[in-house]
Amino acid sequence: MSADAKIWADEGYGWLAWRGIHDGECISTIPHFQGDTLANVLQDIERCMGRQLRWEVLVYPDGRPGLRGFEA
């Protein structure tokens, strides 16, 4: 199982927001809204994955900062 949390810029307003990507059971049922904190996104991902993850900070190839989750 894998999980990522990344920063995306809102195309309409240019705001930065955290978004989660994962392959957990409820992948299509957890909406993430503008203004969600990083903590909210990580909690939602872990709840959906059914376990606590260990998060590693990294910069993705597109230059955006983010986190990658691994099984703890």
mmCIF file of C-alpha atoms in Angstrom:
data_model
loop_
_atom_site.group_PDB
_atom_site.id
_atom_site.type_symbol
_atom_site.label_atom_id
_atom_site.label_comp_id
_atom_site.label_asym_id
_atom_site.label_seq_id
_atom_site.Cartn_x
_atom_site.Cartn_y
_atom_site.Cartn_z
ATOM 1 C CA MET A 1 0.000 0.000 0.000
ATOM 2 C CA SER A 2 1.166 3.490 -0.695
ATOM 3 C CA ALA A 3 0.165 7.004 0.238
ATOM 4 C CA ASP A 4 1.282 10.502 -0.693
ATOM 5 C CA ALA A 5 0.374 13.966 0.518
ATOM 6 C CA LYS A 6 1.231 16.791 -1.895
ATOM 7 C CA ILE A 7 0.751 20.510 -2.240
ATOM 8 C CA TRP A 8 -1.285 21.688 -5.215
ATOM 9 C CA ALA A 9 -2.043 25.220 -6.299
ATOM 10 C CA ASP A 10 -5.699 25.997 -6.879
ATOM 11 C CA GLU A 11 -5.895 27.048 -10.517
ATOM 12 C CA GLY A 12 -8.629 29.612 -9.939
ATOM 13 C CA TYR A 13 -7.092 31.497 -7.036
ATOM 14 C CA GLY A 14 -3.493 30.284 -6.782
ATOM 15 C CA TRP A 15 -3.920 29.141 -3.169
ATOM 16 C CA LEU A 16 -1.818 26.230 -2.024
ATOM 17 C CA ALA A 17 -3.634 23.253 -0.527
ATOM 18 C CA TRP A 18 -2.681 19.787 0.679
ATOM 19 C CA ARG A 19 -4.194 16.840 -1.160
ATOM 20 C CA GLY A 20 -3.894 13.134 -0.447
ATOM 21 C CA ILE A 21 -3.360 10.248 -2.838
ATOM 22 C CA HIS A 22 -3.536 6.670 -1.608
ATOM 23 C CA ASP A 23 -4.660 3.175 -2.485
ATOM 24 C CA GLY A 24 -6.694 2.533 0.665
ATOM 25 C CA GLU A 25 -10.121 0.929 0.789
ATOM 26 C CA CYS A 26 -12.073 4.197 0.619
ATOM 27 C CA ILE A 27 -9.974 5.861 -2.075
ATOM 28 C CA SER A 28 -12.929 7.534 -3.771
ATOM 29 C CA THR A 29 -14.959 8.399 -0.671
ATOM 30 C CA ILE A 30 -12.777 10.895 1.193
ATOM 31 C CA PRO A 31 -13.114 14.407 -0.200
ATOM 32 C CA HIS A 32 -10.403 16.946 0.562
ATOM 33 C CA PHE A 33 -11.421 20.566 0.608
ATOM 34 C CA GLN A 34 -9.615 23.855 0.191
ATOM 35 C CA GLY A 35 -8.284 24.808 3.600
ATOM 36 C CA ASP A 36 -7.772 21.265 4.903
ATOM 37 C CA THR A 37 -4.699 21.215 7.084
ATOM 38 C CA LEU A 38 -1.917 18.755 6.516
ATOM 39 C CA ALA A 39 -2.927 17.026 9.762
ATOM 40 C CA ASN A 40 -6.505 16.568 8.457
ATOM 41 C CA VAL A 41 -5.269 15.068 5.194
ATOM 42 C CA LEU A 42 -2.872 12.655 6.944
ATOM 43 C CA GLN A 43 -5.529 11.552 9.455
ATOM 44 C CA ASP A 44 -8.012 10.890 6.646
ATOM 45 C CA ILE A 45 -5.445 8.854 4.712
ATOM 46 C CA GLU A 46 -4.468 6.784 7.753
ATOM 47 C CA ARG A 47 -8.123 6.177 8.651
ATOM 48 C CA CYS A 48 -8.802 4.991 5.124
ATOM 49 C CA MET A 49 -5.659 2.835 5.002
ATOM 50 C CA GLY A 50 -6.628 1.258 8.331
ATOM 51 C CA ARG A 51 -3.239 1.841 9.928
ATOM 52 C CA GLN A 52 -0.816 4.457 11.143
ATOM 53 C CA LEU A 53 1.842 5.363 8.596
ATOM 54 C CA ARG A 54 5.387 6.650 8.865
ATOM 55 C CA TRP A 55 5.721 9.828 6.761
ATOM 56 C CA GLU A 56 8.868 10.846 4.888
ATOM 57 C CA VAL A 57 9.326 14.428 3.676
ATOM 58 C CA LEU A 58 10.470 14.778 0.065
ATOM 59 C CA VAL A 59 10.405 16.952 -3.037
ATOM 60 C CA TYR A 60 8.623 15.334 -5.977
ATOM 61 C CA PRO A 61 10.079 15.431 -9.510
ATOM 62 C CA ASP A 62 7.761 18.343 -10.363
ATOM 63 C CA GLY A 63 9.431 20.408 -7.613
ATOM 64 C CA ARG A 64 6.496 20.325 -5.213
ATOM 65 C CA PRO A 65 7.123 19.434 -1.567
ATOM 66 C CA GLY A 66 5.218 16.553 -0.087
ATOM 67 C CA LEU A 67 5.209 13.470 2.076
ATOM 68 C CA ARG A 68 5.225 9.777 1.259
ATOM 69 C CA GLY A 69 3.623 7.355 3.690
ATOM 70 C CA PHE A 70 5.015 3.928 4.554
ATOM 71 C CA GLU A 71 3.748 1.198 6.857
ATOM 72 C CA ALA A 72 4.977 1.956 10.375
#
